[in-house]
Amino acid sequence: MRAWTTLRALMGHWRRHPVECLTLLAGLAVATALWSGVQALNAEARASYARSAALLGTGSLASVVAEDGGRFAREDFVALRLLGWPVTPLLDGRLTRDGESLRIIGVDPITLPASASALRIGEGDERLTDFLLPPHLALAAPETLARLGAPADLPPLAASETLPPDTLVVDIGVAERLLDAEGRVSRLLLPPERAGEPLPAPLAARLRIQPEDAESDLDRLTASFHLNLAAFGFLAFVVGLFIVYSAIGLAFEQRKPMIRTLRACGVSARLLTGAMLAETIGFALLGGALGIVAGYGIAAALLPDVAASLEGLYGATLPGRLSLDPAWWLAGMALCLAGALAAAGGSLWRAARLPVLAPAQPQAWLADQRRGMRRQLVAAALLAAGSLAALALGSGLAAGFAVLGGLLVSAALALPALLASVLAFGHRRARRPVAEWAWADGRQQLSGLSLALMALLLALAVNLGVGTMVESFRRTFDAYLDQRLVSELYVTGRDGAEARDIAAWAAARPEVAAVLPIWRAESRFRDWPLEIYAFADHASYRDNWPLVAGLPDAWDRVAAGEAVLVSEQMARRFGLGPGDRLTLPTPGGGWEVGLAAVYRDFGNPEAQVMVSREAFALHWPEGDHRRMGLRAAPEAVPGLAAALAASFGLGDEQIVDQRALKALSLRIFEKTFAITIALNALTLLVAGVALLTSLLALSDLRLLQLAPLWALGLTRAQLALLEMGKLLGLAALTACAALPLGLAVAWVLTAVVNVRAFGWRLPVEFLPGQWGRLFVLALLCAFVAALWPIWRLRRASPLTLLQGFSNER
Amino acid sequence: MLEVASVSKSYATALGPLAVLDGVTLALSPGRSLALTGESGSGKSTLLHLIAGLDAVDAGRIRVGPAEVTAMGDAGRSALRREAIGLVFQQFNLIPSLDVAANLAFQARLAGRHDPDWQAALTRRLGLEDLRARYPEALSGGQQQRVAIGRALAGRPGLILADEPTGNLDEATGDAVLDLMLELVAASGASLLMVTHSTRLAARLDAQAVLRQGRIAR
């Protein structure tokens, strides 16, 4: 009963201050919404990867794979079965048709173990018979089924709920035909209890056992993308907590007289703290629930962009719908509760220790914040030192984010002291009384606004940093496409023979300056997916190819078959450089070769090497020989394309104009960064809300502070203008501080995080136009946030202002 | 200097309009002082606020010197307060972001009538010389009220309006502050209208008026 009475007395404060109550709830909801929204997206993506991984059996089954990671002969499977190994073959690959990529998984349903549940054909003997016998049934997810319809070039399709999108499970014989991989297998699934046994001697030289708990390729490839998303979500959560901390701190200070009265009336410190704790938990549960609902909405809205990003970056496909996992709800609530308790911790501690007879100090919270400025500076220095240490000593993506986090938080902590010193300088230089007051008042107001300004600084700096990175990337990518897409027309024959005919036909055409074959094969290098490209030695490559580093005679060495070119991400991932030697897996065994140069490759996340046409023909005779580039004058391209189509009956997918390809690449690029830009905008929005809520929470106090000036002869319009000017000034100063910080963020992103996450480094471009836009955006954000509180001041009735002079106050 | 004629004022409440002042009339000549007393809620502070142009009358007329307050808009009333009136409040209402020296000079500088010699004399007479660099939060109640009086007088206004200027001070300090205020008001030649609960303090001014239920009782 006592507890209830105490709680009711405390809660009465929120009834009298509904704006503060809404501020607190908004802070909790916003913080939880962005965090849980991002977590929902990550969870959905990971669940999708897990389904893909389950298909390959990597979740519960071990695998026998080739030492070089590539496909191997079916005879090895037969040999193992004859030796009593309970293995089942699996052929995995991608089929491109009509410009779309389908994953084909070939299985042998007779030997498939029960634990590969996602691959089970299921539903009785009839379906199994249809699967095994011509025309052979293919299984696909319902959405894939709906999209594909009944294509003539594929077996009849049947629905399977357990499959991920854009994946077909077929009999292994059908897969061999579709993937043009007669007699080959990708891996042999093996029960985990046999994973510890050594492979028989003749096979152990070229095969090895991969344990069942190994990560899937998609998990590894996309880890950095999801870490990026999580980092953004966490940043938004921290910015949201700024609002919560500010609201709880202000409420504590306003309730101090009430807390003393309650203590004087016999409420124990323990009961009081307990009641305040219950109040905080109540707010956290309510705000968290609102945040989770909003988070679901955000996740659902962002899912198409995330799916586009993952498709563009990694070729990973996500379903178009969001599923609800109870663990996600609980995690969101738990984080909201933890955040609320962290934000309220200081106030709870002070409430428990508040002396009953201490004089009331309505400005104590603000004064305490001023004292805290020095402590903040020390913390900022320590964090900056930690960030530098992580930069110098750390490795890996987590250390990269530690550098970024340390940089951002230390700058945010140092901001109030920086602003205070600028305002103090302005105060010293001011000559007119109103200006003098405005500078001095700005310093005093700073303590109440510093948290919101810190949030604004973080949002602006991250926007600037990420914006600079994306724009630098866009420009570099544009130039890169010009370098990489050296041919005016790209042609793909239906098979190798037709490609040879096309090449001969093209070579005879007067408008074709050169025919450049582009051959391709897939393999694995040190357990990573590897693409091998073959190219013709031609000035088009020598003059244009975007080399990052190389030996002086790199092209000659590659042309002579002594060396290869390696993509930047492969070089960084495996610590390779020009002059090194590496062993590439080929169907005929390892090929030891030199590394002549490293080239830039933004096109895919996998390792890639480029070899001479002759070396490719020697080592990958079974490779894909269908593609070529044709050099021609741009004005001759439409006629050439038409002639090709007429002569060989080629479709649009087989004849690709360089300009169309470039436009498509740029479109994929834009989609890839859509999610980043959306989260950026949301973070800035949260900072704007933080500023608005701080101003609203302080507005009653501000009216009382401004009332004497009104009494001394300043009009409400003048005061409103001064208030707006001060806030815009503070926002402008914060934006000025955000500029160097944002550039530092851009540098860390491009030189540290990107290199560790994606394996390539970008040149940073300085974009003053973008700085100007962000500066205006900061002012706009402050202007919008200040409009309502300042309109209230402008419209404040004399009665409200007179409360400042009321004797009975 | 001050004429108040038939001034009425009421406020809207949940129970309907509440009449605070009902046809109040009084006058104050230049250089004279008047104490306005009455019970809590009798309308003393409201009348002071109306004279200062902090609030608008429902009916009646108020003139400060040549200016008719009741005919002015918000900007005009603000200008009048800036240039012709000095206000002293029970709560002191100093500007917390400015130090003592800046608080003292603030209104005079706002009115463009800052006189360094007069401010130096005021500072000396108010005993604030050693406190000029301090901020209001570091001053006692008596010290804060002395700064408020100095601020009100620094621009040499024609009318000083004081609302319970000693209400927040102990008796000895209150007496000392009042002595100082009366002396400085007399030296500046201003008129003084002071609201007070205390008949003892009221007796020290040239004239007294009593407000009862919104009307001048005597």
Short mmCIF file of N, CA and C in Angstrom, two decimals, chain A residues 191-251:
data_model
loop_
_atom_site.label_atom_id
_atom_site.label_comp_id
_atom_site.label_asym_id
_atom_site.label_seq_id
_atom_site.Cartn_x
_atom_site.Cartn_y
_atom_site.Cartn_z
N PRO A 191 27.77 -38.27 -42.50
CA PRO A 191 27.29 -38.13 -41.12
C PRO A 191 28.43 -37.63 -40.22
N PRO A 192 28.13 -36.74 -39.26
CA PRO A 192 29.19 -36.14 -38.46
C PRO A 192 30.04 -37.18 -37.70
N GLU A 193 29.43 -38.33 -37.34
CA GLU A 193 30.21 -39.30 -36.56
C GLU A 193 31.36 -39.90 -37.36
N ARG A 194 31.29 -39.77 -38.70
CA ARG A 194 32.39 -40.28 -39.52
C ARG A 194 33.40 -39.18 -39.87
N ALA A 195 33.10 -37.97 -39.43
CA ALA A 195 33.94 -36.83 -39.83
C ALA A 195 35.35 -36.91 -39.23
N GLY A 196 35.47 -37.63 -38.12
CA GLY A 196 36.78 -37.70 -37.47
C GLY A 196 37.70 -38.72 -38.12
N GLU A 197 37.16 -39.58 -38.96
CA GLU A 197 38.00 -40.65 -39.54
C GLU A 197 38.81 -40.11 -40.72
N PRO A 198 40.04 -40.63 -40.87
CA PRO A 198 40.83 -40.17 -42.04
C PRO A 198 40.29 -40.79 -43.32
N LEU A 199 40.40 -40.04 -44.39
CA LEU A 199 39.97 -40.57 -45.69
C LEU A 199 40.97 -41.63 -46.16
N PRO A 200 40.52 -42.58 -46.94
CA PRO A 200 41.45 -43.59 -47.46
C PRO A 200 42.59 -42.95 -48.24
N ALA A 201 43.75 -43.58 -48.20
CA ALA A 201 44.99 -42.98 -48.69
C ALA A 201 44.92 -42.40 -50.11
N PRO A 202 44.44 -43.13 -51.12
CA PRO A 202 44.52 -42.54 -52.46
C PRO A 202 43.65 -41.30 -52.60
N LEU A 203 42.54 -41.24 -51.83
CA LEU A 203 41.63 -40.08 -51.95
C LEU A 203 42.09 -38.91 -51.09
N ALA A 204 42.81 -39.21 -50.00
CA ALA A 204 43.20 -38.14 -49.06
C ALA A 204 44.09 -37.11 -49.74
N ALA A 205 44.74 -37.47 -50.82
CA ALA A 205 45.64 -36.52 -51.50
C ALA A 205 44.86 -35.39 -52.15
N ARG A 206 43.62 -35.68 -52.59
CA ARG A 206 42.87 -34.62 -53.29
C ARG A 206 41.55 -34.25 -52.64
N LEU A 207 41.15 -35.04 -51.63
CA LEU A 207 39.90 -34.71 -50.94
C LEU A 207 40.18 -34.47 -49.46
N ARG A 208 39.30 -33.74 -48.83
CA ARG A 208 39.43 -33.55 -47.38
C ARG A 208 38.03 -33.47 -46.77
N ILE A 209 37.99 -33.63 -45.42
CA ILE A 209 36.68 -33.59 -44.75
C ILE A 209 36.48 -32.21 -44.13
N GLN A 210 35.34 -31.62 -44.42
CA GLN A 210 35.00 -30.32 -43.84
C GLN A 210 33.98 -30.57 -42.72
N PRO A 211 34.28 -30.14 -41.49
CA PRO A 211 33.38 -30.45 -40.37
C PRO A 211 31.99 -29.84 -40.56
N GLU A 212 31.04 -30.35 -39.77
CA GLU A 212 29.65 -29.95 -39.98
C GLU A 212 29.33 -28.54 -39.52
N ASP A 213 30.14 -27.96 -38.64
CA ASP A 213 29.75 -26.66 -38.08
C ASP A 213 30.42 -25.49 -38.80
N ALA A 214 31.05 -25.77 -39.92
CA ALA A 214 31.71 -24.67 -40.64
C ALA A 214 30.67 -23.65 -41.11
N GLU A 215 31.07 -22.39 -41.13
CA GLU A 215 30.16 -21.35 -41.59
C GLU A 215 29.88 -21.51 -43.08
N SER A 216 28.72 -21.06 -43.49
CA SER A 216 28.45 -21.09 -44.92
C SER A 216 29.17 -19.91 -45.57
N ASP A 217 29.32 -20.00 -46.88
CA ASP A 217 29.96 -18.91 -47.61
C ASP A 217 29.18 -17.61 -47.41
N LEU A 218 27.86 -17.71 -47.48
CA LEU A 218 27.05 -16.50 -47.35
C LEU A 218 27.22 -15.87 -45.99
N ASP A 219 27.31 -16.70 -44.96
CA ASP A 219 27.54 -16.18 -43.61
C ASP A 219 28.80 -15.33 -43.59
N ARG A 220 29.86 -15.92 -44.17
CA ARG A 220 31.14 -15.22 -44.13
C ARG A 220 31.13 -13.98 -45.01
N LEU A 221 30.58 -14.13 -46.20
CA LEU A 221 30.60 -13.01 -47.14
C LEU A 221 29.79 -11.83 -46.63
N THR A 222 28.68 -12.13 -45.98
CA THR A 222 27.76 -11.05 -45.59
C THR A 222 27.99 -10.57 -44.17
N ALA A 223 28.92 -11.20 -43.45
CA ALA A 223 29.12 -10.82 -42.04
C ALA A 223 29.40 -9.33 -41.91
N SER A 224 30.23 -8.79 -42.79
CA SER A 224 30.59 -7.37 -42.67
C SER A 224 29.39 -6.48 -42.97
N PHE A 225 28.57 -6.90 -43.93
CA PHE A 225 27.37 -6.11 -44.24
C PHE A 225 26.46 -6.04 -43.02
N HIS A 226 26.26 -7.20 -42.37
CA HIS A 226 25.37 -7.22 -41.21
C HIS A 226 25.98 -6.49 -40.03
N LEU A 227 27.31 -6.55 -39.92
CA LEU A 227 27.96 -5.79 -38.86
C LEU A 227 27.75 -4.30 -39.09
N ASN A 228 27.83 -3.88 -40.37
CA ASN A 228 27.57 -2.48 -40.71
C ASN A 228 26.17 -2.07 -40.29
N LEU A 229 25.19 -2.92 -40.62
CA LEU A 229 23.80 -2.62 -40.25
C LEU A 229 23.65 -2.54 -38.74
N ALA A 230 24.25 -3.52 -38.05
CA ALA A 230 24.15 -3.55 -36.59
C ALA A 230 24.78 -2.30 -36.00
N ALA A 231 25.90 -1.85 -36.58
CA ALA A 231 26.58 -0.64 -36.07
C ALA A 231 25.67 0.57 -36.22
N PHE A 232 25.00 0.66 -37.37
CA PHE A 232 24.06 1.77 -37.58
C PHE A 232 22.91 1.69 -36.57
N GLY A 233 22.38 0.49 -36.38
CA GLY A 233 21.28 0.30 -35.44
C GLY A 233 21.70 0.70 -34.04
N PHE A 234 22.91 0.33 -33.68
CA PHE A 234 23.40 0.65 -32.33
C PHE A 234 23.60 2.16 -32.18
N LEU A 235 24.10 2.78 -33.24
CA LEU A 235 24.28 4.23 -33.20
C LEU A 235 22.94 4.91 -32.95
N ALA A 236 21.91 4.46 -33.67
CA ALA A 236 20.58 5.05 -33.50
C ALA A 236 20.07 4.79 -32.08
N PHE A 237 20.37 3.60 -31.54
CA PHE A 237 19.95 3.27 -30.18
C PHE A 237 20.60 4.23 -29.18
N VAL A 238 21.91 4.46 -29.36
CA VAL A 238 22.63 5.37 -28.45
C VAL A 238 22.07 6.78 -28.57
N VAL A 239 21.82 7.22 -29.81
CA VAL A 239 21.26 8.57 -30.00
C VAL A 239 19.90 8.66 -29.30
N GLY A 240 19.09 7.60 -29.41
CA GLY A 240 17.78 7.57 -28.74
C GLY A 240 17.93 7.64 -27.22
N LEU A 241 18.95 6.95 -26.70
CA LEU A 241 19.15 6.95 -25.25
C LEU A 241 19.54 8.34 -24.73
N PHE A 242 20.12 9.16 -25.60
CA PHE A 242 20.41 10.54 -25.21
C PHE A 242 19.12 11.23 -24.78
N ILE A 243 18.05 10.96 -25.54
CA ILE A 243 16.75 11.57 -25.23
C ILE A 243 16.27 11.06 -23.87
N VAL A 244 16.40 9.75 -23.65
CA VAL A 244 15.91 9.15 -22.41
C VAL A 244 16.68 9.71 -21.21
N TYR A 245 17.99 9.78 -21.34
CA TYR A 245 18.82 10.27 -20.24
C TYR A 245 18.43 11.70 -19.91
N SER A 246 18.24 12.49 -20.96
CA SER A 246 17.90 13.89 -20.77
C SER A 246 16.55 14.03 -20.06
N ALA A 247 15.56 13.26 -20.50
CA ALA A 247 14.21 13.36 -19.93
C ALA A 247 14.20 12.89 -18.47
N ILE A 248 14.89 11.79 -18.18
CA ILE A 248 14.89 11.26 -16.81
C ILE A 248 15.64 12.21 -15.87
N GLY A 249 16.75 12.75 -16.34
CA GLY A 249 17.54 13.68 -15.52
C GLY A 249 16.74 14.92 -15.17
N LEU A 250 16.04 15.46 -16.15
CA LEU A 250 15.24 16.66 -15.93
C LEU A 250 14.10 16.37 -14.94
N ALA A 251 13.44 15.22 -15.14
CA ALA A 251 12.32 14.86 -14.26
C ALA A 251 12.81 14.69 -12.83
#
